[in-house]
Amino acid sequence: YHPLLSIQGLSAGHDNNPFLKEISLDVYPGEFVAVMGDNGSGKSTLLQTIARLIQPLAGNIYLNEEQTRDKPVSQLAHSVGYVFQNPAHQLFANRVWDETVFAPLNFGILDEVMTADAKNLLEVAGLQPREKDHPFLLSYGQMRRLNLISVLVYRPVLFLLDELLIGQDFENAIFLLEQLQQMRQLGSAILMVNHNPD
């Protein structure tokens, strides 16, 4: 039984300033890990380094026992779903629907099942009436839901979520967590930066 994600002796930061030092962590299929800490402690940097948006200064990261150092980010993105802290940083299509299916379309894996899943997720999230709208016309909370839906639709094995629940009322927070629970049951692992212990 091998970890889905294994981090060994990771040091990371910006401008060769490692404010994350000697981080080691194993995350197994189906695990949901909360990443917590003070502002500026490196939570987002940790997620960005796992996704290879930031190069590690030292250490190794393995996904399904494969070293990620030499994998192009475009290839890693098939397996790793990232939701940024700022929802606007992740939105670039001209319509909500195009944003929803951008990744699987880009990967060349969009099929009838994924299309049906995408439509269902938008409907359950209350975004179906907004399919033709520009994503920047959505509220903050709606953008967050769209961010996650656009990742859920292609079912990555690892979810990296930065402050996903900000801007969600209780009902919508439950919707997002229920979707992630389903991914856990399918064997995905989740790391979520979160400030709320509850």
GROMACS .gro file of C-alpha atoms in nm, residues 8-189:
model
  182
    8GLN     CA    1   1.081   1.387   0.116
    9GLY     CA    2   1.301   1.657   0.266
   10LEU     CA    3   1.134   1.938   0.072
   11SER     CA    4   1.265   2.292   0.099
   12ALA     CA    5   1.082   2.560  -0.095
   13GLY     CA    6   1.038   2.934  -0.114
   14HIS     CA    7   1.093   3.234  -0.336
   15ASP     CA    8   1.419   3.391  -0.458
   16ASN     CA    9   1.623   3.105  -0.307
   17ASN     CA   10   1.480   3.188   0.034
   18PRO     CA   11   1.358   2.854   0.176
   19PHE     CA   12   1.088   2.938   0.430
   20LEU     CA   13   0.966   2.578   0.402
   21LYS     CA   14   1.247   2.354   0.523
   22GLU     CA   15   1.283   1.977   0.535
   23ILE     CA   16   0.911   1.900   0.486
   24SER     CA   17   0.830   1.530   0.463
   25LEU     CA   18   0.478   1.398   0.418
   26ASP     CA   19   0.303   1.089   0.286
   27VAL     CA   20  -0.058   1.115   0.169
   28TYR     CA   21  -0.246   0.797   0.083
   29PRO     CA   22  -0.537   0.739  -0.156
   30GLY     CA   23  -0.862   0.854   0.003
   31GLU     CA   24  -0.699   1.084   0.258
   32PHE     CA   25  -0.818   1.440   0.321
   33VAL     CA   26  -0.543   1.655   0.474
   34ALA     CA   27  -0.601   2.005   0.612
   35VAL     CA   28  -0.298   2.233   0.572
   36MET     CA   29  -0.312   2.496   0.843
   37GLY     CA   30  -0.082   2.769   0.971
   38ASP     CA   31  -0.036   3.140   1.016
   39ASN     CA   32  -0.057   3.383   0.724
   40GLY     CA   33   0.274   3.380   0.537
   41SER     CA   34   0.381   3.045   0.681
   42GLY     CA   35   0.409   2.884   0.335
   43LYS     CA   36   0.082   2.694   0.292
   44SER     CA   37   0.020   2.818  -0.062
   45THR     CA   38   0.388   2.776  -0.146
   46LEU     CA   39   0.366   2.411  -0.040
   47LEU     CA   40   0.072   2.347  -0.274
   48GLN     CA   41   0.235   2.536  -0.560
   49THR     CA   42   0.556   2.338  -0.517
   50ILE     CA   43   0.369   2.006  -0.523
   51ALA     CA   44   0.201   2.120  -0.847
   52ARG     CA   45   0.545   2.230  -0.979
   53LEU     CA   46   0.430   2.589  -1.027
   54ILE     CA   47   0.730   2.664  -0.802
   55GLN     CA   48   1.049   2.459  -0.830
   56PRO     CA   49   1.166   2.302  -0.503
   57LEU     CA   50   1.498   2.424  -0.366
   58ALA     CA   51   1.574   2.078  -0.225
   59GLY     CA   52   1.407   1.743  -0.170
   60ASN     CA   53   1.188   1.515  -0.376
   61ILE     CA   54   0.819   1.484  -0.459
   62TYR     CA   55   0.670   1.158  -0.582
   63LEU     CA   56   0.323   1.105  -0.726
   64ASN     CA   57   0.225   0.738  -0.752
   65GLU     CA   58   0.592   0.654  -0.684
   66GLU     CA   59   0.711   0.860  -0.981
   67GLN     CA   60   0.948   1.152  -0.932
   68THR     CA   61   0.770   1.469  -1.048
   69ARG     CA   62   1.084   1.681  -1.096
   70ASP     CA   63   1.123   1.602  -1.466
   71LYS     CA   64   0.754   1.594  -1.555
   72PRO     CA   65   0.624   1.892  -1.751
   73VAL     CA   66   0.357   2.083  -1.558
   74SER     CA   67   0.120   2.022  -1.851
   75GLN     CA   68   0.158   1.646  -1.801
   76LEU     CA   69   0.136   1.662  -1.421
   77ALA     CA   70  -0.187   1.861  -1.453
   78HIS     CA   71  -0.364   1.548  -1.583
   79SER     CA   72  -0.323   1.394  -1.236
   80VAL     CA   73  -0.312   1.700  -1.011
   81GLY     CA   74  -0.607   1.939  -0.982
   82TYR     CA   75  -0.515   2.279  -0.840
   83VAL     CA   76  -0.757   2.544  -0.715
   84PHE     CA   77  -0.587   2.879  -0.654
   85GLN     CA   78  -0.648   3.100  -0.352
   86ASN     CA   79  -0.782   3.378  -0.573
   87PRO     CA   80  -1.064   3.245  -0.793
   88ALA     CA   81  -0.999   3.502  -1.066
   89HIS     CA   82  -0.646   3.363  -1.118
   90GLN     CA   83  -0.800   3.044  -1.252
   91LEU     CA   84  -1.068   3.185  -1.481
   92PHE     CA   85  -0.985   3.273  -1.840
   93ALA     CA   86  -1.258   3.132  -2.067
   94ASN     CA   87  -1.532   3.361  -2.200
   95ARG     CA   88  -1.824   3.146  -2.082
   96VAL     CA   89  -1.894   2.945  -1.767
   97TRP     CA   90  -1.948   2.632  -1.978
   98ASP     CA   91  -1.616   2.673  -2.160
   99GLU     CA   92  -1.440   2.714  -1.825
  100THR     CA   93  -1.608   2.400  -1.692
  101VAL     CA   94  -1.481   2.173  -1.969
  102PHE     CA   95  -1.156   2.351  -2.057
  103ALA     CA   96  -0.918   2.104  -1.891
  104PRO     CA   97  -1.061   1.778  -2.030
  105LEU     CA   98  -1.102   1.941  -2.371
  106ASN     CA   99  -0.741   2.059  -2.357
  107PHE     CA  100  -0.624   1.713  -2.245
  108GLY     CA  101  -0.821   1.553  -2.531
  109ILE     CA  102  -1.027   1.339  -2.292
  110LEU     CA  103  -1.366   1.513  -2.295
  111ASP     CA  104  -1.632   1.250  -2.363
  112GLU     CA  105  -2.007   1.211  -2.319
  113VAL     CA  106  -1.973   1.096  -1.957
  114MET     CA  107  -1.759   1.398  -1.859
  115THR     CA  108  -1.993   1.632  -2.046
  116ALA     CA  109  -2.293   1.488  -1.859
  117ASP     CA  110  -2.102   1.512  -1.527
  118ALA     CA  111  -2.015   1.875  -1.601
  119LYS     CA  112  -2.378   1.964  -1.673
  120ASN     CA  113  -2.492   1.787  -1.357
  121LEU     CA  114  -2.230   1.960  -1.139
  122LEU     CA  115  -2.327   2.302  -1.274
  123GLU     CA  116  -2.693   2.228  -1.208
  124VAL     CA  117  -2.638   2.106  -0.852
  125ALA     CA  118  -2.411   2.407  -0.783
  126GLY     CA  119  -2.680   2.647  -0.906
  127LEU     CA  120  -2.464   2.759  -1.199
  128GLN     CA  121  -2.653   2.597  -1.486
  129PRO     CA  122  -2.851   2.917  -1.565
  130ARG     CA  123  -2.517   3.101  -1.593
  131GLU     CA  124  -2.358   2.864  -1.851
  132LYS     CA  125  -2.336   3.133  -2.121
  133ASP     CA  126  -2.224   3.413  -1.888
  134HIS     CA  127  -1.866   3.533  -1.855
  135PRO     CA  128  -1.712   3.381  -1.537
  136PHE     CA  129  -1.617   3.728  -1.408
  137LEU     CA  130  -1.989   3.810  -1.385
  138LEU     CA  131  -2.028   3.545  -1.112
  139SER     CA  132  -2.014   3.624  -0.742
  140TYR     CA  133  -1.701   3.529  -0.548
  141GLY     CA  134  -1.868   3.219  -0.406
  142GLN     CA  135  -1.996   3.114  -0.749
  143MET     CA  136  -1.646   3.154  -0.894
  144ARG     CA  137  -1.509   2.925  -0.621
  145ARG     CA  138  -1.766   2.660  -0.708
  146LEU     CA  139  -1.679   2.693  -1.076
  147ASN     CA  140  -1.307   2.659  -0.991
  148LEU     CA  141  -1.366   2.327  -0.821
  149ILE     CA  142  -1.614   2.199  -1.080
  150SER     CA  143  -1.363   2.265  -1.359
  151VAL     CA  144  -1.120   2.035  -1.173
  152LEU     CA  145  -1.374   1.775  -1.057
  153VAL     CA  146  -1.490   1.710  -1.412
  154TYR     CA  147  -1.166   1.536  -1.517
  155ARG     CA  148  -1.118   1.348  -1.187
  156PRO     CA  149  -0.752   1.401  -1.096
  157VAL     CA  150  -0.596   1.169  -0.838
  158LEU     CA  151  -0.467   1.458  -0.625
  159PHE     CA  152  -0.657   1.776  -0.536
  160LEU     CA  153  -0.463   2.081  -0.412
  161LEU     CA  154  -0.713   2.334  -0.281
  162ASP     CA  155  -0.617   2.677  -0.150
  163GLU     CA  156  -0.885   2.829   0.076
  164LEU     CA  157  -1.166   2.664  -0.121
  165LEU     CA  158  -1.441   2.734   0.132
  166ILE     CA  159  -1.398   3.112   0.156
  167GLY     CA  160  -1.710   3.290   0.033
  168GLN     CA  161  -1.936   2.985   0.069
  169ASP     CA  162  -2.244   2.973   0.286
  170PHE     CA  163  -2.308   2.654   0.481
  171GLU     CA  164  -2.514   2.489   0.207
  172ASN     CA  165  -2.257   2.553  -0.065
  173ALA     CA  166  -1.968   2.450   0.160
  174ILE     CA  167  -2.148   2.118   0.216
  175PHE     CA  168  -2.194   2.082  -0.163
  176LEU     CA  169  -1.820   2.130  -0.222
  177LEU     CA  170  -1.721   1.892   0.058
  178GLU     CA  171  -1.967   1.628  -0.063
  179GLN     CA  172  -1.810   1.642  -0.412
  180LEU     CA  173  -1.466   1.597  -0.257
  181GLN     CA  174  -1.593   1.310  -0.045
  182GLN     CA  175  -1.700   1.132  -0.365
  183MET     CA  176  -1.351   1.183  -0.509
  184ARG     CA  177  -1.201   1.037  -0.190
  185GLN     CA  178  -1.420   0.731  -0.228
  186LEU     CA  179  -1.282   0.691  -0.582
  187GLY     CA  180  -0.928   0.693  -0.440
  188SER     CA  181  -0.824   1.056  -0.488
  189ALA     CA  182  -0.635   1.238  -0.213
   0.00000   0.00000   0.00000
